Tab-separated table of C-alpha atoms in Angstrom:
chain	number	residue	atom	x	y	z
A	3	MET	CA	28.466	3.198	-14.829
A	4	LEU	CA	25.896	0.189	-13.111
A	5	SER	CA	26.385	-3.029	-14.562
A	6	THR	CA	23.001	-4.023	-16.966
A	7	ASP	CA	22.269	-6.741	-14.364
A	8	THR	CA	22.165	-4.782	-11.668
A	9	LEU	CA	20.322	-1.562	-13.524
A	10	TYR	CA	17.679	-4.344	-14.404
A	11	LEU	CA	17.060	-5.458	-10.328
A	12	LEU	CA	17.072	-1.654	-10.027
A	13	TYR	CA	13.627	-1.203	-12.395
A	14	LEU	CA	12.248	-4.021	-10.780
A	15	SER	CA	12.546	-2.890	-7.562
A	16	ALA	CA	12.114	0.927	-8.605
A	17	GLY	CA	8.270	-0.936	-10.568
A	18	PHE	CA	7.757	-2.419	-7.170
A	19	THR	CA	8.544	0.398	-5.173
A	20	VAL	CA	7.039	3.005	-7.504
A	21	GLY	CA	3.763	0.537	-7.407
A	22	PHE	CA	2.873	0.493	-4.361
A	23	GLY	CA	3.507	4.614	-4.007
A	24	HIS	CA	2.245	5.582	-6.692
A	25	CYS	CA	0.315	3.245	-8.993
A	26	VAL	CA	-2.681	2.256	-6.706
A	27	GLY	CA	-3.663	5.290	-6.802
A	28	MET	CA	-3.422	6.029	-10.066
A	29	CYS	CA	-3.946	3.316	-11.547
A	30	GLY	CA	-5.633	1.227	-9.466
A	31	PRO	CA	-9.636	2.600	-10.715
A	32	ILE	CA	-9.004	0.761	-13.478
A	33	VAL	CA	-7.780	-3.003	-12.290
A	34	VAL	CA	-10.339	-2.465	-9.579
A	35	THR	CA	-12.813	-1.662	-12.421
A	36	PHE	CA	-12.081	-5.007	-14.025
A	37	SER	CA	-12.442	-6.843	-11.003
A	38	LEU	CA	-15.554	-5.587	-10.042
A	39	ASN	CA	-16.724	-6.394	-14.056
A	40	LEU	CA	-15.675	-9.890	-13.624
A	41	LYS	CA	-17.713	-10.655	-11.107
A	42	LYS	CA	-18.197	-14.506	-10.335
A	43	ARG	CA	-15.141	-15.231	-12.502
A	44	SER	CA	-11.846	-15.705	-11.835
A	45	ILE	CA	-9.797	-12.354	-12.081
A	46	LEU	CA	-6.435	-13.891	-12.699
A	47	VAL	CA	-5.883	-14.593	-16.126
A	48	PRO	CA	-7.375	-11.369	-17.209
A	49	GLN	CA	-5.522	-9.570	-14.858
A	50	LEU	CA	-2.308	-11.067	-15.638
A	51	LEU	CA	-3.419	-10.555	-19.300
A	52	TYR	CA	-4.065	-7.376	-18.524
A	53	HIS	CA	-0.533	-6.468	-17.289
A	54	LEU	CA	0.965	-8.095	-19.964
A	55	GLY	CA	-0.279	-6.288	-22.099
A	56	ARG	CA	0.296	-3.173	-20.132
A	57	ILE	CA	3.839	-4.246	-19.784
A	58	THR	CA	4.437	-5.236	-24.142
A	59	THR	CA	3.878	-1.469	-24.577
A	60	TYR	CA	6.795	-0.195	-21.536
A	61	ALA	CA	8.667	-2.335	-23.313
A	62	ILE	CA	8.052	-0.787	-27.032
A	63	LEU	CA	8.083	2.228	-25.697
A	64	GLY	CA	11.674	1.642	-23.976
A	65	GLY	CA	13.096	0.466	-27.259
A	66	VAL	CA	11.553	3.458	-29.364
A	67	VAL	CA	13.166	5.765	-26.759
A	68	ALA	CA	16.356	3.998	-26.608
A	69	ALA	CA	16.760	3.735	-30.180
A	70	ALA	CA	16.277	7.325	-30.677
A	71	GLY	CA	18.406	8.517	-27.676
A	72	SER	CA	16.012	10.879	-26.340
A	73	PHE	CA	13.254	10.854	-24.050
A	74	THR	CA	11.909	14.076	-25.188
A	75	MET	CA	11.890	13.993	-28.754
A	76	VAL	CA	9.431	10.819	-28.705
A	77	ALA	CA	7.353	11.474	-25.637
A	78	ALA	CA	6.190	15.368	-27.355
A	79	HIS	CA	5.423	12.042	-30.641
A	80	ILE	CA	3.233	10.167	-28.238
A	81	GLU	CA	1.639	13.148	-26.443
A	82	ARG	CA	-1.827	13.532	-28.204
A	83	LEU	CA	-2.286	9.398	-28.716
A	84	GLN	CA	-1.654	9.007	-24.732
A	85	LYS	CA	-4.673	11.979	-24.464
A	86	GLY	CA	-6.533	10.249	-26.323
A	87	VAL	CA	-5.779	6.699	-24.517
A	88	MET	CA	-6.195	8.383	-21.507
A	89	VAL	CA	-10.024	9.593	-22.618
A	90	PHE	CA	-11.023	6.584	-23.725
A	91	ALA	CA	-9.872	4.998	-20.121
A	92	GLY	CA	-11.830	7.121	-18.373
A	93	ALA	CA	-14.979	7.520	-20.726
A	94	LEU	CA	-14.590	2.800	-20.478
A	95	ILE	CA	-14.938	2.842	-16.011
A	96	VAL	CA	-17.717	5.363	-16.654
A	97	LEU	CA	-19.716	3.069	-19.077
A	98	LEU	CA	-18.808	0.115	-17.021
A	99	GLY	CA	-19.520	1.608	-13.652
A	100	LEU	CA	-23.192	2.780	-14.858
A	101	ALA	CA	-23.187	-1.039	-16.491
A	102	MET	CA	-22.394	-2.562	-13.254
A	103	ALA	CA	-25.044	-0.316	-11.279
A	104	GLY	CA	-27.670	-1.486	-13.987
A	105	TRP	CA	-28.333	2.510	-15.156
A	106	LEU	CA	-26.823	1.612	-18.630
A	107	PRO	CA	-29.156	-0.637	-21.173
A	108	ILE	CA	-26.351	-2.086	-22.742
A	109	GLY	CA	-28.696	-4.608	-24.406
A	110	ARG	CA	-31.003	-1.680	-25.851
A	111	ILE	CA	-28.185	0.476	-26.600
A	112	PHE	CA	-25.699	-1.320	-28.602
A	113	GLY	CA	-28.006	-4.711	-28.884
A	114	ASP	CA	-28.011	-6.418	-32.293
A	115	HIS	CA	-31.503	-4.497	-33.144
A	116	SER	CA	-29.554	-0.895	-33.067
A	117	SER	CA	-29.859	-0.685	-36.701
A	118	PRO	CA	-27.191	1.218	-38.353
A	119	GLY	CA	-24.336	0.373	-37.978
A	120	ARG	CA	-24.483	-2.806	-36.119
A	121	TRP	CA	-21.132	-4.752	-36.154
A	122	ILE	CA	-20.161	-1.361	-34.702
A	123	SER	CA	-22.384	-1.194	-31.943
A	124	LYS	CA	-21.970	-5.458	-31.605
A	125	GLY	CA	-18.421	-4.443	-30.978
A	126	PHE	CA	-18.679	-2.138	-28.405
A	127	GLY	CA	-21.293	-4.321	-26.439
A	128	LYS	CA	-18.914	-6.980	-26.671
A	129	LEU	CA	-16.094	-4.917	-25.453
A	130	LEU	CA	-18.562	-3.322	-22.106
A	131	LYS	CA	-19.602	-6.945	-21.249
A	132	LEU	CA	-15.842	-8.240	-22.190
A	133	LYS	CA	-16.750	-11.008	-21.817
A	134	SER	CA	-14.206	-12.463	-23.798
A	135	THR	CA	-10.804	-13.009	-21.757
A	136	MET	CA	-8.834	-12.206	-24.800
A	137	VAL	CA	-10.129	-8.629	-24.693
A	138	TYR	CA	-7.861	-7.819	-21.429
A	139	LEU	CA	-4.763	-8.456	-23.791
A	140	PRO	CA	-5.428	-5.289	-26.111
A	141	LEU	CA	-6.637	-3.016	-23.328
A	142	GLY	CA	-3.526	-3.468	-21.456
A	143	LEU	CA	-1.189	-2.837	-24.800
A	144	LEU	CA	-3.633	0.229	-25.009
A	145	LEU	CA	-4.430	1.611	-21.755
A	146	GLY	CA	-0.005	0.881	-21.231
A	147	LEU	CA	0.366	4.290	-23.364
A	148	LEU	CA	-1.596	6.246	-20.594
A	149	PRO	CA	0.893	9.488	-19.571
A	150	CYS	CA	1.913	8.376	-16.329
A	151	GLY	CA	5.128	9.743	-14.370
A	152	PRO	CA	6.825	7.173	-13.301
A	153	VAL	CA	6.643	5.351	-16.347
A	154	TYR	CA	8.072	8.640	-18.078
A	155	THR	CA	10.469	8.600	-15.630
A	156	ALA	CA	11.706	4.996	-16.253
A	157	LEU	CA	11.800	5.705	-20.188
A	158	LEU	CA	14.178	8.477	-19.225
A	159	GLY	CA	16.539	5.953	-18.044
A	160	SER	CA	15.873	3.839	-20.933
A	161	ALA	CA	16.711	6.625	-23.436
A	162	ARG	CA	20.049	7.029	-21.179
A	163	ALA	CA	20.912	2.961	-21.205
A	164	GLY	CA	21.068	3.294	-24.833
A	165	MET	CA	23.182	6.221	-25.503
A	166	GLU	CA	25.263	4.588	-23.462
A	167	THR	CA	25.312	1.168	-25.783
A	168	ASP	CA	27.375	0.984	-28.849
A	169	SER	CA	24.891	0.202	-31.285
A	170	VAL	CA	21.537	1.258	-31.715
A	171	TYR	CA	19.884	-2.655	-31.637
A	172	ARG	CA	22.271	-3.096	-28.278
A	173	GLY	CA	20.394	0.177	-27.161
A	174	MET	CA	17.074	-0.710	-27.838
A	175	LEU	CA	17.072	-4.049	-26.342
A	176	ALA	CA	18.239	-2.679	-22.999
A	177	GLY	CA	15.555	-0.298	-23.387
A	178	MET	CA	12.947	-3.112	-23.962
A	179	GLY	CA	14.273	-4.978	-21.216
A	180	LEU	CA	14.525	-2.283	-18.447
A	181	MET	CA	11.203	-1.007	-18.999
A	182	GLY	CA	10.132	-4.270	-19.198
A	183	ALA	CA	11.335	-4.967	-15.779
A	184	PHE	CA	10.261	-1.558	-14.425
A	185	GLY	CA	6.459	-3.245	-15.622
A	186	MET	CA	6.826	-6.482	-13.956
A	187	GLY	CA	7.618	-4.698	-11.027
A	188	THR	CA	4.220	-2.854	-10.939
A	189	VAL	CA	2.002	-5.820	-11.156
A	190	PRO	CA	2.289	-6.815	-7.415
A	191	ALA	CA	0.483	-3.735	-5.660
A	192	LEU	CA	-2.097	-3.550	-9.050
A	193	PHE	CA	-2.717	-7.555	-8.892
A	194	LEU	CA	-3.214	-6.866	-5.251
A	195	VAL	CA	-5.318	-3.651	-5.811
A	196	ALA	CA	-7.791	-6.100	-7.861
A	197	LYS	CA	-7.435	-8.558	-5.760
A	198	LEU	CA	-8.969	-6.864	-2.531
A	199	ALA	CA	-11.557	-5.535	-4.875
A	200	ASP	CA	-12.305	-8.980	-5.469
A	201	MET	CA	-13.178	-10.176	-2.465
A	202	GLY	CA	-16.671	-11.927	-2.304
A	203	TRP	CA	-18.171	-10.570	0.701
A	204	LEU	CA	-17.902	-6.711	-1.640
A	205	LYS	CA	-19.236	-7.916	-5.186
A	206	SER	CA	-21.730	-10.157	-3.272
A	207	ARG	CA	-23.576	-6.987	-1.207
A	208	ALA	CA	-25.690	-4.942	-3.992
A	209	LEU	CA	-25.470	-2.015	-2.013
A	210	ILE	CA	-21.729	-1.994	-1.638
A	211	TYR	CA	-21.175	-2.857	-5.771
A	212	LYS	CA	-23.632	-0.023	-5.876
A	213	ALA	CA	-21.559	1.940	-4.597
A	214	GLY	CA	-18.705	1.108	-5.942
A	215	ALA	CA	-19.831	1.536	-9.217
A	216	VAL	CA	-20.811	5.142	-8.129
A	217	LEU	CA	-17.144	5.422	-7.385
A	218	MET	CA	-16.062	4.056	-10.514
A	219	ILE	CA	-18.191	6.337	-12.386
A	220	ILE	CA	-16.639	9.070	-10.367
A	221	ALA	CA	-12.810	7.798	-10.885
A	222	GLY	CA	-13.936	7.837	-14.894
A	223	ILE	CA	-15.050	11.690	-14.946
A	224	ILE	CA	-12.041	12.481	-13.060
A	225	PHE	CA	-9.545	10.756	-15.749
A	226	ILE	CA	-11.688	12.690	-18.451
A	227	ILE	CA	-11.447	15.912	-16.788
A	228	LYS	CA	-7.746	15.085	-15.967
A	229	ALA	CA	-7.009	14.106	-20.079
A	230	VAL	CA	-8.527	16.943	-21.254
A	231	ARG	CA	-6.250	19.084	-19.232
A	232	PHE	CA	-3.311	17.347	-19.684
B	10	MET	CA	-35.280	8.117	-13.590
B	11	LYS	CA	-35.872	11.328	-11.492
B	12	ARG	CA	-33.266	9.346	-9.002
B	13	LEU	CA	-31.453	8.619	-11.842
B	14	ILE	CA	-30.906	11.927	-12.755
B	15	ILE	CA	-29.879	13.389	-9.501
B	16	ILE	CA	-27.544	10.449	-9.009
B	17	PHE	CA	-26.067	11.474	-12.377
B	18	VAL	CA	-25.362	15.047	-10.872
B	19	VAL	CA	-24.223	14.488	-7.616
B	20	VAL	CA	-21.565	12.533	-9.357
B	21	LEU	CA	-20.628	14.763	-11.936
B	22	LEU	CA	-20.579	17.037	-9.277
B	23	THR	CA	-18.152	15.351	-6.919
B	24	ALA	CA	-16.383	14.335	-9.771
B	25	PHE	CA	-15.504	17.733	-10.838
B	26	PHE	CA	-15.195	19.152	-6.967
B	27	LEU	CA	-11.716	15.985	-6.679
B	28	ALA	CA	-10.701	16.870	-10.835
B	29	ALA	CA	-10.708	21.060	-9.636
B	30	PRO	CA	-7.902	22.646	-9.281
B	31	GLY	CA	-7.478	25.642	-5.832
B	32	PRO	CA	-7.417	24.877	-2.317
B	33	ILE	CA	-8.852	21.570	-2.439
B	34	SER	CA	-6.399	19.899	-5.445
B	35	ALA	CA	-3.698	17.456	-3.989
B	36	GLY	CA	-1.491	20.141	-5.801
B	37	ASP	CA	-2.073	22.764	-3.235
B	38	LYS	CA	-1.423	20.430	-0.214
B	39	TYR	CA	2.843	21.118	-1.667
B	40	GLN	CA	2.620	24.783	-2.311
B	41	GLU	CA	3.969	25.820	0.935
B	42	LEU	CA	7.107	23.766	0.944
B	43	ILE	CA	8.163	25.867	-2.301
B	44	ASN	CA	11.691	27.088	-1.308
B	45	CYS	CA	13.077	28.757	-4.130
B	46	ASP	CA	11.628	30.310	-7.267
B	47	LEU	CA	13.756	29.086	-10.102
B	48	HIS	CA	11.997	30.425	-13.154
B	49	ALA	CA	13.479	34.355	-11.246
B	50	GLY	CA	16.863	32.786	-11.100
B	51	PRO	CA	19.551	30.865	-9.126
B	52	CYS	CA	18.425	29.639	-5.650
B	53	THR	CA	21.233	29.365	-2.908
B	54	HIS	CA	21.052	27.006	0.474
B	55	THR	CA	23.847	27.145	2.831
B	56	LEU	CA	24.937	23.619	4.338
B	57	GLY	CA	27.314	23.808	7.443
B	58	GLY	CA	29.975	25.854	5.920
B	59	VAL	CA	29.174	25.382	2.182
B	60	GLU	CA	27.070	27.509	-0.025
B	61	VAL	CA	25.154	25.678	-2.645
B	62	THR	CA	23.293	27.487	-5.546
B	63	LEU	CA	21.058	25.528	-7.925
B	64	GLU	CA	19.845	27.383	-11.932
B	65	VAL	CA	17.749	25.614	-14.068
B	66	THR	CA	17.851	26.965	-17.545
B	67	PRO	CA	16.213	27.180	-20.043
B	68	LYS	CA	13.743	29.567	-18.236
B	69	PRO	CA	10.572	29.040	-17.271
B	70	ILE	CA	11.167	25.519	-16.348
B	71	LYS	CA	8.820	23.455	-18.210
B	72	ALA	CA	8.236	19.851	-17.662
B	73	MET	CA	9.188	17.293	-20.394
B	74	GLN	CA	12.069	19.260	-21.742
B	75	ASP	CA	15.860	18.983	-21.776
B	76	LEU	CA	17.214	21.081	-18.778
B	77	SER	CA	20.405	21.966	-17.868
B	78	PHE	CA	21.422	22.017	-14.043
B	79	LYS	CA	23.834	24.209	-13.214
B	80	ILE	CA	25.218	24.182	-9.098
B	81	THR	CA	27.944	26.103	-7.911
B	82	LEU	CA	29.947	25.309	-4.786
B	83	THR	CA	31.317	28.609	-2.234
B	84	GLY	CA	32.844	27.964	1.094
B	85	LYS	CA	34.377	25.159	3.069
B	86	LEU	CA	34.473	22.343	0.753
B	87	PRO	CA	36.625	18.903	1.268
B	88	THR	CA	40.013	18.742	-0.623
B	89	ALA	CA	39.430	16.493	-3.764
B	90	PRO	CA	35.796	17.012	-3.615
B	91	LYS	CA	33.482	14.028	-5.618
B	92	ALA	CA	30.985	15.813	-8.165
B	93	PRO	CA	27.717	16.724	-6.622
B	94	TYR	CA	24.347	14.992	-8.154
B	95	ILE	CA	21.237	15.811	-8.009
B	96	ASP	CA	17.699	13.357	-7.323
B	97	LEU	CA	14.447	15.086	-8.967
B	98	GLY	CA	11.602	13.889	-6.871
B	99	MET	CA	8.042	15.142	-5.799
B	100	PRO	CA	7.015	15.903	-2.459
B	101	GLY	CA	4.651	13.250	-1.422
B	102	MET	CA	4.598	10.738	-4.332
B	103	LYS	CA	7.117	8.597	-5.885
B	104	MET	CA	8.272	9.336	-8.934
B	105	GLY	CA	10.971	6.515	-9.267
B	106	PRO	CA	14.965	7.450	-9.757
B	107	ASN	CA	15.726	10.259	-11.785
B	108	ARG	CA	18.896	11.419	-11.163
B	109	VAL	CA	20.918	14.080	-13.505
B	110	GLN	CA	25.223	13.565	-13.175
B	111	LEU	CA	26.629	16.446	-13.076
B	112	LYS	CA	30.497	17.194	-14.466
B	113	SER	CA	32.668	19.437	-13.276
B	114	ALA	CA	32.508	22.890	-15.002
B	115	GLY	CA	35.179	24.467	-13.332
B	116	ASN	CA	35.801	26.595	-10.120
B	117	ASP	CA	33.650	24.532	-7.910
B	118	ALA	CA	30.755	24.160	-10.561
B	119	TYR	CA	29.342	21.193	-11.762
B	120	GLU	CA	26.466	21.256	-14.701
B	121	GLY	CA	24.612	18.192	-15.914
B	122	ARG	CA	21.664	17.626	-18.326
B	123	GLY	CA	17.576	16.561	-17.385
B	124	VAL	CA	14.288	15.762	-17.401
B	125	ILE	CA	11.650	16.850	-15.165
B	126	VAL	CA	8.370	14.957	-16.679
B	127	ARG	CA	4.782	15.914	-16.096
B	128	CYS	CA	2.476	14.427	-13.713
B	129	PRO	CA	-0.969	13.668	-14.725
B	130	SER	CA	-1.764	14.211	-11.141
B	131	GLY	CA	-1.705	17.645	-11.872
B	132	ARG	CA	0.514	18.335	-9.401
B	133	ARG	CA	3.451	21.065	-10.268
B	134	ILE	CA	5.556	20.727	-7.041
B	135	TRP	CA	8.697	19.191	-7.683
B	136	ARG	CA	11.761	19.191	-5.691
B	137	ALA	CA	16.143	18.530	-6.395
B	138	THR	CA	17.761	17.196	-4.017
B	139	VAL	CA	21.388	17.946	-4.336
B	140	ILE	CA	23.720	15.942	-3.235
B	141	ILE	CA	27.095	16.698	-2.846
B	142	PRO	CA	29.378	13.694	-1.320
B	143	ALA	CA	31.039	14.299	2.463
B	144	VAL	CA	29.220	17.690	2.838
B	145	GLY	CA	25.094	16.620	2.780
B	146	GLN	CA	22.788	17.130	1.046
B	147	ALA	CA	20.200	20.736	0.508
B	148	ASP	CA	16.436	20.526	-1.073
B	149	PHE	CA	15.208	22.746	-3.558
B	150	ILE	CA	11.566	22.851	-3.989
B	151	PHE	CA	10.183	24.617	-6.909
B	152	ASP	CA	7.458	24.866	-9.194
B	153	VAL	CA	7.256	24.025	-12.666
B	154	ILE	CA	5.245	24.647	-15.693
B	155	TYR	CA	3.142	21.932	-17.394
């Protein structure tokens, strides 16, 4: 059996390699969407908050599977929730893409004068505009639940590590630590993708910006289709 | 308005085209690599002078469920062989390390439990690489039910 320190390092490096080999393709559209949506604002804090939220969710899931000692049991319980999160992520990408291209009159649809359910309209408007940097933290917490093969694999290992400890509490901590390490490993690849989408020349050209918005809409619809099939 | 509708229809069609199953989807690209129908029964590969037989139960093989992996070795085996193990992965996509540790079940047979995870991309082709220390490794490529 590997020592805990070695396991943490293994999970960190697994996250790093999987980040470049998998996450960039699967979750890249999400971080690119956030980057493009931030326009001229710095992406550093919002992206870090998003990743912090995502890693926190991974750690919680790691703790739960390790304490339960079963990956399949926990996975079966959260399957529907994950499907919902995937639909939400797709819808969010589509809406932000439409808003970016200027095809979604957010003001008219979600504005203060849209009478019934005014607070809901306001809330959606805020979320869509993402004016508040802090909104990226709950988004990360929620999107950390997205169904993902490598995350499942890491959770599988966390469940095993949990089973090999002498108490549920220690197992839970081990699971949380391992998933936290895995999540941290995935950050560089996704951050790099977000940074590439943040290049000034890209955002300053209206046509490229609009093309990016169209690609986002396509990616969002694909997310939704995949969620329905999941 | 008319332009907007046209753009939206094009976007929608492109998304459906990219996400559609069939020969255009990424999943089928690896279909030709399949060398084993584990749903039908055990598969055997020859590695040097050793025959490696893999059986996965329960059948049909579904993702996200506990599976039992059994390896049987026949032929010229090294004296005092170390237990083989299985690395599960997907051709053309990194899924993270997923190792099935095997324990001796007697008569050169080894067993262990593992899980094949589900990939939201919809790809179903998986590879079980059986590693036999001091002998080599054999790839069993098969499809999994989601």
